[in-house]
Coordinates of C-alpha atoms in Angstrom, one line a residue:
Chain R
X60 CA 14.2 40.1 -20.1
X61 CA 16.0 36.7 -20.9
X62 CA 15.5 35.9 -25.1
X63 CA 13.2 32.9 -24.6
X64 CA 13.1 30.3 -27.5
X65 CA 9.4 28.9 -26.6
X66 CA 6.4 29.9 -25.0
X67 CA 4.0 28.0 -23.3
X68 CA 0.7 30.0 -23.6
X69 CA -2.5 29.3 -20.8
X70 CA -6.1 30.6 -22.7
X71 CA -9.0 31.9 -20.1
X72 CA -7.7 34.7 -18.3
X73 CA -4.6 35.0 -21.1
X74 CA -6.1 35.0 -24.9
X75 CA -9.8 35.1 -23.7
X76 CA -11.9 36.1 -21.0
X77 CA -14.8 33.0 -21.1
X78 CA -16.7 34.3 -24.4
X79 CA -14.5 37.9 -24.5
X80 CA -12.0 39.2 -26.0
X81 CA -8.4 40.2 -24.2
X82 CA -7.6 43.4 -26.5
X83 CA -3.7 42.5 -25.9
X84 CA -3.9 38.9 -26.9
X85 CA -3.9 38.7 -30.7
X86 CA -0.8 41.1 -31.0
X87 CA 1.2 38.9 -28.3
X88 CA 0.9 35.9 -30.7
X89 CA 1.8 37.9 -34.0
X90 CA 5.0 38.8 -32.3
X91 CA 5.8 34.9 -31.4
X92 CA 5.0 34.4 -35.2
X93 CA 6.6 37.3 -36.3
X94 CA 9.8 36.2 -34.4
X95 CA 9.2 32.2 -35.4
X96 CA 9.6 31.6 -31.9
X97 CA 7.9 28.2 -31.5
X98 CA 4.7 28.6 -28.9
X99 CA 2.3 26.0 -27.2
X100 CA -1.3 26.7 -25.8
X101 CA -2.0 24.8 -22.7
X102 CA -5.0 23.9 -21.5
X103 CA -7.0 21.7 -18.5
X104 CA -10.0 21.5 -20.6
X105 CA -10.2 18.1 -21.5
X106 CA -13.3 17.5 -22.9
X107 CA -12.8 19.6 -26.2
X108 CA -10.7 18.6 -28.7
X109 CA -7.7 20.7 -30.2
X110 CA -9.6 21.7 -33.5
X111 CA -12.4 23.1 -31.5
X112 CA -9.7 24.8 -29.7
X113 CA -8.4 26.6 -32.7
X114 CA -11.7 27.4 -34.0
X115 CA -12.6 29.3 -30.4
X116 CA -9.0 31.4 -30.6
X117 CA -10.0 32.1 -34.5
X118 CA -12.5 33.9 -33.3
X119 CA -10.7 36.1 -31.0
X120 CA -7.9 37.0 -34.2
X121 CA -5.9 34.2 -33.1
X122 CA -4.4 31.6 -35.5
X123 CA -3.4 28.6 -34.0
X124 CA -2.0 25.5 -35.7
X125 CA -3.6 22.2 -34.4
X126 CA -0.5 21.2 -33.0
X127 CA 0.1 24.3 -31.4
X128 CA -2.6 22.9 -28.3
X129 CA -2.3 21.1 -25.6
X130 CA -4.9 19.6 -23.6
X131 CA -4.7 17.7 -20.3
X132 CA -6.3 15.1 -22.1
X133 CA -3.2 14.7 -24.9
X134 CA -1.2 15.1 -22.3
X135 CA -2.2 12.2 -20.5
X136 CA -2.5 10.1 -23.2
X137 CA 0.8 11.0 -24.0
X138 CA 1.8 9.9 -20.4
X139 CA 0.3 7.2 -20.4
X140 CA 1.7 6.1 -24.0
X141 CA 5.3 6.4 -22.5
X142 CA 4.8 4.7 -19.6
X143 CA 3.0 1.4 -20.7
X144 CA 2.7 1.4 -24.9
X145 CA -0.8 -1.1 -25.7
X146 CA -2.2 -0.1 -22.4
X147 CA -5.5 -0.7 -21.1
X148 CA -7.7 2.1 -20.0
X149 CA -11.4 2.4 -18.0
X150 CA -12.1 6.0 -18.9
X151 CA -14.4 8.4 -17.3
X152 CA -14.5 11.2 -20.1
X153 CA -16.1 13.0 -23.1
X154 CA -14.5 13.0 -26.6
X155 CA -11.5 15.1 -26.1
X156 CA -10.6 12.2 -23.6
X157 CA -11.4 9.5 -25.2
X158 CA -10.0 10.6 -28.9
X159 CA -6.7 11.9 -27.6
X160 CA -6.4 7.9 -26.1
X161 CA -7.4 6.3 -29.0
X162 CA -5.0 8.3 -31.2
X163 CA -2.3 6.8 -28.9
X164 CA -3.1 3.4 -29.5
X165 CA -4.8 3.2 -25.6
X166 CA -7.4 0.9 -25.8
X167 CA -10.5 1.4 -23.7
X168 CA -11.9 -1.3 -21.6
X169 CA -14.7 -2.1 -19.2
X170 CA -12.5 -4.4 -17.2
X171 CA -9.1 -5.3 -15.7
X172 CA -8.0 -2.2 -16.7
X173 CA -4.5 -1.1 -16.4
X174 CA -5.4 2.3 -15.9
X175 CA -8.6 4.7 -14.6
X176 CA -8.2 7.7 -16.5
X177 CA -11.2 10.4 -15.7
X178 CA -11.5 13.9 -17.5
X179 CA -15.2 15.8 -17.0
X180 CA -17.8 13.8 -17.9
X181 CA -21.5 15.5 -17.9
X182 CA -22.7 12.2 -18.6
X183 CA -21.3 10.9 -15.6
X184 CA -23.2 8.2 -13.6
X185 CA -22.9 6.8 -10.6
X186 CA -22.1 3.3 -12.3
X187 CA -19.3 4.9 -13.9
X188 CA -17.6 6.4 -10.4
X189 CA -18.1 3.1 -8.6
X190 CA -16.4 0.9 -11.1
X191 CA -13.7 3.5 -11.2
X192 CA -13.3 3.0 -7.3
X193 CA -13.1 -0.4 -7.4
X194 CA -11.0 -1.0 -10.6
X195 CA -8.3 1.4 -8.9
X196 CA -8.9 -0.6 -5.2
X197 CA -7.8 -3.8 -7.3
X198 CA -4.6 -1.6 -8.3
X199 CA -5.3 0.0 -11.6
X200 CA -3.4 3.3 -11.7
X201 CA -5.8 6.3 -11.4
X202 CA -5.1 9.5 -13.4
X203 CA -6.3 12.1 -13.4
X204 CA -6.3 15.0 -16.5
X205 CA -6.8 17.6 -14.3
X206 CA -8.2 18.8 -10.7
X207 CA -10.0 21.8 -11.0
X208 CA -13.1 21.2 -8.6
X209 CA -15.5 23.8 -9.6
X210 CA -16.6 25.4 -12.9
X211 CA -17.8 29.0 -13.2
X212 CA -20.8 29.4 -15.4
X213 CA -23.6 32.0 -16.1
X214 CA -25.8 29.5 -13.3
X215 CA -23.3 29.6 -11.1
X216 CA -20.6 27.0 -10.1
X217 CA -20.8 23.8 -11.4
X218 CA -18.4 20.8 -10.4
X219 CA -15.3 20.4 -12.6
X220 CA -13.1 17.4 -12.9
X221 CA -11.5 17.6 -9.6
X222 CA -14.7 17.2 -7.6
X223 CA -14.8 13.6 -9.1
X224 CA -11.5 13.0 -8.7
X225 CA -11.3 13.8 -5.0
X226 CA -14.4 11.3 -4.7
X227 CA -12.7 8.7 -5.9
X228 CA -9.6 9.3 -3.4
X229 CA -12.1 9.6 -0.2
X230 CA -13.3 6.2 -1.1
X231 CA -10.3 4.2 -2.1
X232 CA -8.0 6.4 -0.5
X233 CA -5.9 6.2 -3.4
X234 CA -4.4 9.7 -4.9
X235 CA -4.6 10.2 -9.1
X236 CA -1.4 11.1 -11.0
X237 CA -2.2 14.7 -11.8
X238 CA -1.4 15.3 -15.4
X239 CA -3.2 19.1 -16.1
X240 CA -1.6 22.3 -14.0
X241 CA -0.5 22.8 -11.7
X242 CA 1.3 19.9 -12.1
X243 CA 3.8 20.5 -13.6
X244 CA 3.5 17.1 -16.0
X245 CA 1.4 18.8 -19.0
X246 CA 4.0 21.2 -19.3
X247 CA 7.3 19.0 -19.3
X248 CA 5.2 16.9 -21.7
X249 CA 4.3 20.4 -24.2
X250 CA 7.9 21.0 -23.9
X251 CA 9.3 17.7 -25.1
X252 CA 7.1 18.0 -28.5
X253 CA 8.5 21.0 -28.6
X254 CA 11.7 19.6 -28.4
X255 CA 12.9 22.8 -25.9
X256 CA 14.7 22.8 -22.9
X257 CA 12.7 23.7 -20.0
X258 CA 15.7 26.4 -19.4
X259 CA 14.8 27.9 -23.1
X260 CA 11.1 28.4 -22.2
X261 CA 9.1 30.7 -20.3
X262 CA 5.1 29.7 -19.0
X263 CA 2.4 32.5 -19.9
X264 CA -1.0 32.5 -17.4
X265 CA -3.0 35.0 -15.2
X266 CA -3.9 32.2 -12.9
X267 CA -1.3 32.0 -9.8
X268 CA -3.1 28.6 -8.7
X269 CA -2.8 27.3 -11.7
X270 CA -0.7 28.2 -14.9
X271 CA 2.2 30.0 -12.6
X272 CA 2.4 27.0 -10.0
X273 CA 2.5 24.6 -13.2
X274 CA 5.6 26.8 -14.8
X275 CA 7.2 26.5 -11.4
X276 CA 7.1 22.8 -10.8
X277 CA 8.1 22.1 -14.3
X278 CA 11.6 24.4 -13.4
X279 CA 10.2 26.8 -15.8
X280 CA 10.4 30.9 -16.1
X281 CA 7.0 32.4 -15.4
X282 CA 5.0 35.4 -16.9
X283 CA 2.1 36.4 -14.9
X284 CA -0.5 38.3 -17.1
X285 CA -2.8 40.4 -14.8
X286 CA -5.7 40.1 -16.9
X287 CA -7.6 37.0 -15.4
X288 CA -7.9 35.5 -11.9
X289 CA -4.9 36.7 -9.6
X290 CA -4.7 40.2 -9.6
X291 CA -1.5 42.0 -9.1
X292 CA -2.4 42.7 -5.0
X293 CA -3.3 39.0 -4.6
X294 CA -0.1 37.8 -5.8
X295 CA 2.3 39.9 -3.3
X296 CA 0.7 37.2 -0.7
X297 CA 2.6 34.0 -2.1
X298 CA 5.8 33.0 -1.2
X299 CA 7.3 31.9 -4.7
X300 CA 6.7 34.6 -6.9
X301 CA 6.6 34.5 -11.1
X302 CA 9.5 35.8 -12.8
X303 CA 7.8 38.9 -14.4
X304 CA 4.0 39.9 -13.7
X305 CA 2.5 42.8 -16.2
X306 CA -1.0 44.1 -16.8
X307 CA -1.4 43.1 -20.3
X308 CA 0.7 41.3 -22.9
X309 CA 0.8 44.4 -25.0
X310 CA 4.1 45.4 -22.5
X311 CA 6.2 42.3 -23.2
X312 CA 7.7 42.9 -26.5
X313 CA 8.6 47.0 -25.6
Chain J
X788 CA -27.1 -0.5 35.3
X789 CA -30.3 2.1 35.1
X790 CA -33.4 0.8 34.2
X791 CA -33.7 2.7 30.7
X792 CA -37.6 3.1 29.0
X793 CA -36.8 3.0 26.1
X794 CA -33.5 1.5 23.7
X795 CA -32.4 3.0 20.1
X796 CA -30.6 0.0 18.5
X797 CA -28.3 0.2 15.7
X798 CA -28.5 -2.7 12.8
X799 CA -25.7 -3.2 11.1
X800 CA -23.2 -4.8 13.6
X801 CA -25.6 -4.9 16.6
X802 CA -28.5 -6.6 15.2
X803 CA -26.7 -8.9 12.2
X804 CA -23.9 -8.4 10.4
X805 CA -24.0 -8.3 6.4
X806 CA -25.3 -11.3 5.7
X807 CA -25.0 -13.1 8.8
X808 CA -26.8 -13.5 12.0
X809 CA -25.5 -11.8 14.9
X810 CA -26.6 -15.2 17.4
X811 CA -27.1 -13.1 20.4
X812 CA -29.3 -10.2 18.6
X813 CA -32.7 -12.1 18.8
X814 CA -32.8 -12.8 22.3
X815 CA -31.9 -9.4 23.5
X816 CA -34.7 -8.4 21.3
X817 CA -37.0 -10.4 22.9
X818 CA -36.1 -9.4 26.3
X819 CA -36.7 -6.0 25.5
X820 CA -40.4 -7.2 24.3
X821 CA -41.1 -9.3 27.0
X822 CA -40.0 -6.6 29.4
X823 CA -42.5 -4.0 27.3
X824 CA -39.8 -1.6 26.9
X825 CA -40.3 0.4 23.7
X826 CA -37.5 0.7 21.3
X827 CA -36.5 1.5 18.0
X828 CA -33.7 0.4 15.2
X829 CA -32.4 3.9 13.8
X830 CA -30.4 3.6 10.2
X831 CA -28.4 5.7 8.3
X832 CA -29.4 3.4 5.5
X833 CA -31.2 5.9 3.2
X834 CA -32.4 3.4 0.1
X835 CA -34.3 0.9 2.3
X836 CA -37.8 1.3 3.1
X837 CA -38.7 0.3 6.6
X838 CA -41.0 -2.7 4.9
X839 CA -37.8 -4.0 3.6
X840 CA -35.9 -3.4 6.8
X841 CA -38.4 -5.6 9.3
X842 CA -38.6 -7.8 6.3
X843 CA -34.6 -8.2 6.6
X844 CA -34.7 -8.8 10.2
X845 CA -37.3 -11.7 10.1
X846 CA -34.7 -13.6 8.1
X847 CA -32.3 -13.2 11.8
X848 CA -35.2 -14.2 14.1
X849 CA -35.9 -10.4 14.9
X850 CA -39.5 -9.9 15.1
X851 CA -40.3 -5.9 14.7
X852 CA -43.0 -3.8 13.2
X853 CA -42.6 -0.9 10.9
X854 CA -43.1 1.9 12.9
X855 CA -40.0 0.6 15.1
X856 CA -37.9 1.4 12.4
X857 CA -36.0 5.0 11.6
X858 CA -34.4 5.3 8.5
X859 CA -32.5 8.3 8.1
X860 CA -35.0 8.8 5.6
X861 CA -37.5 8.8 7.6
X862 CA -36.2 11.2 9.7
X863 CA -34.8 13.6 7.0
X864 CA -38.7 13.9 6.0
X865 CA -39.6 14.4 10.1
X866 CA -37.3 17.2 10.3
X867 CA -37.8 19.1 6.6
X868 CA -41.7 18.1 7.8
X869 CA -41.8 20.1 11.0
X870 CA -39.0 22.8 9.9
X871 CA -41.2 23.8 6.9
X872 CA -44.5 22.6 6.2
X873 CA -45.7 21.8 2.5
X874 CA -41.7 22.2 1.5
X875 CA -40.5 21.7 -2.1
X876 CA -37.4 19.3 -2.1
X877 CA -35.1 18.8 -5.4
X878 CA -34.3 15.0 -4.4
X879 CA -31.1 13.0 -5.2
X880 CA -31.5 9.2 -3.7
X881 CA -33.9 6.0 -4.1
X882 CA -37.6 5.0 -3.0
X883 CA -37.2 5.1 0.4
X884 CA -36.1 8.2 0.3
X885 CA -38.6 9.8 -1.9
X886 CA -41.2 7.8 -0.5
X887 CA -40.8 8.9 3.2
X888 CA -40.6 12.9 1.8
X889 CA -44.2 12.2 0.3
X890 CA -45.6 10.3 2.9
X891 CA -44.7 13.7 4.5
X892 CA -46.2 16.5 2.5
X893 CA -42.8 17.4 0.8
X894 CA -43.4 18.2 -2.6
X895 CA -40.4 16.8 -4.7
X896 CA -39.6 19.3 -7.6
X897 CA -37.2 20.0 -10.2
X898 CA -37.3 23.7 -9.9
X899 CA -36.5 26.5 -7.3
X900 CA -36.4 24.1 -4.6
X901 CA -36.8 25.6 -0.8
X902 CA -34.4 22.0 0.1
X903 CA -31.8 19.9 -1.5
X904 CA -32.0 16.4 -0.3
X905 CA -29.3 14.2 -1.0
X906 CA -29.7 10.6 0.2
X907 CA -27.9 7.3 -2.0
X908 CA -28.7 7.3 -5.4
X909 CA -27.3 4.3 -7.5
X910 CA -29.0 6.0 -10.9
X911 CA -27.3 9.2 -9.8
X912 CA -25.6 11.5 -12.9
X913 CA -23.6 14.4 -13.8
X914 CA -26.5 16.4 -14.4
X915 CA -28.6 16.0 -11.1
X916 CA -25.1 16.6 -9.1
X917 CA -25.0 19.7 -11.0
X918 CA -28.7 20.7 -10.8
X919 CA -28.4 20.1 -6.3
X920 CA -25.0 22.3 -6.8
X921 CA -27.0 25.2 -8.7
X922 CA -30.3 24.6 -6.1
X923 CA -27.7 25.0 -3.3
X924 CA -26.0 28.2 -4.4
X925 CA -29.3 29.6 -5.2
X926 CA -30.3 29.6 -1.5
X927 CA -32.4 25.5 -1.0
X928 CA -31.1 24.4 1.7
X929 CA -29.1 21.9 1.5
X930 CA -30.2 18.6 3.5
X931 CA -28.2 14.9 3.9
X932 CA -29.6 12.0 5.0
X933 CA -26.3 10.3 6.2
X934 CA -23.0 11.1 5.7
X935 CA -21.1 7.7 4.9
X936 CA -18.0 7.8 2.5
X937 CA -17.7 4.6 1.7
X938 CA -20.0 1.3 1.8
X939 CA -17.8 -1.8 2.0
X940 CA -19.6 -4.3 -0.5
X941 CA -18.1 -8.0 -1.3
X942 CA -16.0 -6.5 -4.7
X943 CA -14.8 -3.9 -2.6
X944 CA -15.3 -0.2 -1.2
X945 CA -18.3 1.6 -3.3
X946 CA -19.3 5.3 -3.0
X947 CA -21.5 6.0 -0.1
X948 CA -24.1 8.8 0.0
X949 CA -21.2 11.3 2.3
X950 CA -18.9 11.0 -1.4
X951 CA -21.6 12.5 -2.9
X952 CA -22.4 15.1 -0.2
X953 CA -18.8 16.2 0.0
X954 CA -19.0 16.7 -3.3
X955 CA -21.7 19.1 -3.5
X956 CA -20.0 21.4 -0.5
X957 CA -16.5 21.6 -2.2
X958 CA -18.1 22.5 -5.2
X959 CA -20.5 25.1 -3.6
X960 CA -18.8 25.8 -0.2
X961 CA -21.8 25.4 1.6
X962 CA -22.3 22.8 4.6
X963 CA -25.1 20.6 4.7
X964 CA -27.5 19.9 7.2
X965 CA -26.8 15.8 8.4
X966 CA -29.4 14.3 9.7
X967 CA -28.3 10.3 10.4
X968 CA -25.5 8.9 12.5
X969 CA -23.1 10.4 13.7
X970 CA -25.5 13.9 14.2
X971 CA -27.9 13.1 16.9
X972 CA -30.8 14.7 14.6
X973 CA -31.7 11.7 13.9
X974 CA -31.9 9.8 17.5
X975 CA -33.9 12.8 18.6
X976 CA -36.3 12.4 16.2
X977 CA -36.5 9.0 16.9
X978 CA -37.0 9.9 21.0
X979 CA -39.9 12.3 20.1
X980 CA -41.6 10.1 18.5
X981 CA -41.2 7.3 21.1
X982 CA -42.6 10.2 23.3
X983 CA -39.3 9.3 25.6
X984 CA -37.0 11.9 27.4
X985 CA -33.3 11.9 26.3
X986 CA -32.1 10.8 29.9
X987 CA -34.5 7.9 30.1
X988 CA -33.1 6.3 27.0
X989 CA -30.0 4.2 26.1
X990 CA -28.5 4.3 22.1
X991 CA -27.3 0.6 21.7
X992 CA -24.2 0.2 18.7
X993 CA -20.8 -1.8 17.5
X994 CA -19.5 1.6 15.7
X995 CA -18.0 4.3 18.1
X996 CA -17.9 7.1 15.2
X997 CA -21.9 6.7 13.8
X998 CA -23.5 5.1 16.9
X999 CA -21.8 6.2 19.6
X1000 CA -21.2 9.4 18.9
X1001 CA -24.5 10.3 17.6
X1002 CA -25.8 9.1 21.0
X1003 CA -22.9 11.2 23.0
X1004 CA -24.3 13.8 20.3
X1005 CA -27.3 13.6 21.2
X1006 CA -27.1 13.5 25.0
X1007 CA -28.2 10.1 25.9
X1008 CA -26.7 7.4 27.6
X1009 CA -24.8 4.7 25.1
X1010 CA -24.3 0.9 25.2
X1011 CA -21.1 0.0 22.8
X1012 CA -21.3 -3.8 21.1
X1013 CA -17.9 -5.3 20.5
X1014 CA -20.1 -7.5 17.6
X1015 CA -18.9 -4.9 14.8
X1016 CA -16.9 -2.6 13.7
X1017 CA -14.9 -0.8 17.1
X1018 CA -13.2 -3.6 19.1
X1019 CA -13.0 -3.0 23.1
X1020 CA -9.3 -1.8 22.4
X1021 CA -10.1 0.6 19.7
X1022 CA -12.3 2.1 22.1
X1023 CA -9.8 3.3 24.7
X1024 CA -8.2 5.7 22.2
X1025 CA -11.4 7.8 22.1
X1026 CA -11.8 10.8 24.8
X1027 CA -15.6 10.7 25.3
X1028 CA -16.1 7.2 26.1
X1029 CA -19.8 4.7 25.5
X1030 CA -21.7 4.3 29.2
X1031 CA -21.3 0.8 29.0
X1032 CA -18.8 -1.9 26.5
X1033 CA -19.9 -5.4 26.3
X1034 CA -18.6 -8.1 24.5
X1035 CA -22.0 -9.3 23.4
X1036 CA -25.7 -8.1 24.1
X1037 CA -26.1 -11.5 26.1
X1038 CA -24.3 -9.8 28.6
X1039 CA -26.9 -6.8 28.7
X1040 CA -29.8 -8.4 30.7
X1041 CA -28.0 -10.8 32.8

């Protein structure tokens, strides 16, 4: 095992389990600590903020710094920051989106934007998702924080981002910038505030689809945790495999 | 040319187009009424009501009463009507949807729906997307009036009801049942209650991929318009081709 200098950390499926506890998790991050090897949490959530984030992992034994999180929605603001500074932005969002934007001096807009940024939205309307459509037909760029198309919840699934984010493609038949795994673009981003090169860091996640797919577009190690969504069976079936898979994180630092 | 008893006529492109008259569309009309052939204008429009259809047409010279109209409302109601008397329906779309579903029995409800019915809403929301995705999963079936992406309109492309629809099935992985253009549901509705066999009747319409096909569909004989959409060379790329292309519907009766 290579001596990585930073970690890039996913949370459901790694540090959690929705509203339970992963045994293995709390012990994983007082080892990064322990070690003062810098460490990141990454996240497609884009609707909560990073304090809300750290409050959640508190409550799983998990001390987290505010800095320490990354959400798809800071990460496109920060994309979007670099590529245009003062831009312009019709957003489809809730506060996570909209704050992280603000903080990087994006201003919000109702017209002429210069970009369509959408995140989930539960008060979505169809108002909203038409001037989206035709703000990005008149050549807006259309981002994306992240694709996931379906949310599991106690009801059942519900639609996530990425079910309003491929309506928007059918009817312009425009594709979004992808910012949130698994592109790999949140990552490269987590890694340049941490000031690591991608070489130096390893990605953490028990999603293949997502978090090890991310790692691997941003030219990253991988660590696939078999606590969450791909199991250890399903993951023989793909054709680029992590660099290490283990059942919990309690075997990493042996 | 067969002598047909009884013509299904598309509008939009056939009969007018947008906002402007289509010059040949009256007289064919006429023709049709002088002759005392019955026929019927089927729609995938899903918002309209019929009143506001004929009303529409009088503006273009086209004289037509209300029962000579099938929205794809209409129809939705017709077939939830006969499939399953005194249904519950959980309703996404405007008045003329909801109106035809009540002029039919169909109780609409927000709760343990036996049918999801999803026609164009322009109030729609997060929530009642979410609420026909839950409905769905939970075993309603799941009903569309029309499956249209997009709707051109003069600022540009805006969501149609088939965004919408989509949607819903990559979210829940569950098809819908279509019932306008290009399934023949629709045009067999329309037949059975024009009390017309399928091989006596002709499906008149500009657009090879809703009219034409939903006549091929729905095994009658069709009558392409090159006034719309699908121009005469379009047309030769397509394997299943119309009975019979004409440039205009002056042509028809001469």
């Amino acid at each position: 095992m290579k001596n990585y200098k930073s970690y890039l950390i996913d949370l459901d499926g790694t540090m959690y389990k929705g509203k339970s506890k992963i045994p293995e998790a709390d012990g994983f991050i007082q080892e990064l600590q322990s070690r003062n090897i810098p460490f990141m949490f990454v996240t497609n959530n884009s609707s909560r903020t990073p304090e809300v984030t750290v409050e959640k992992l508190k409550n799983f034994g998990i001390h987290a710094d505010v800095n320490q999180v990354m959400t798809a929605s800071l990460a496109t603001a920060n994309y979007i920051q670099q590529e245009k500074p003062d831009a312009t932005a019709f957003v489809i969002g809730e506060v996570g989106l909209t704050e992280a934007l603000e903080q990087k001096g994006i201003q919000i807009v109702d017209h002429n934007p210069d970009y369509v940024v959408i995140g989930i939205d539960r008060h979505n309307t169809y108002r909203k998702i038409r001037d989206a459509c035709l703000f990005v037909q008149n050549g807006a760029k259309f981002v994306a924080t992240n694709p996931d198309i379906k949310v599991p919840t106690e009801k059942g699934l519900v639609p996530g981002n990425g079910a309003f984010v491929n309506l928007i493609e059918n009817v312009t038949g425009i594709k979004p910038e992808v910012v949130g795994k698994p592109s790999g673009l949140m990552l490269q981003i987590a890694l340049d505030k941490l000031g690591i090169p991608v070489e130096d860091a390893i990605m953490v996640g028990d999603n293949y689809h997502t978090d090890i797919l991310a790692g691997i577009r941003a030219g990253m190690d991988t660590l696939h945790v078999q606590t969450g969504v791909t199991t250890k069976d399903e993951l023989t079936q793909f054709g680029t495999q992590p660099t290490y898979t283990i059942e919990t994180l309690s075997e990493w630092f042996n």
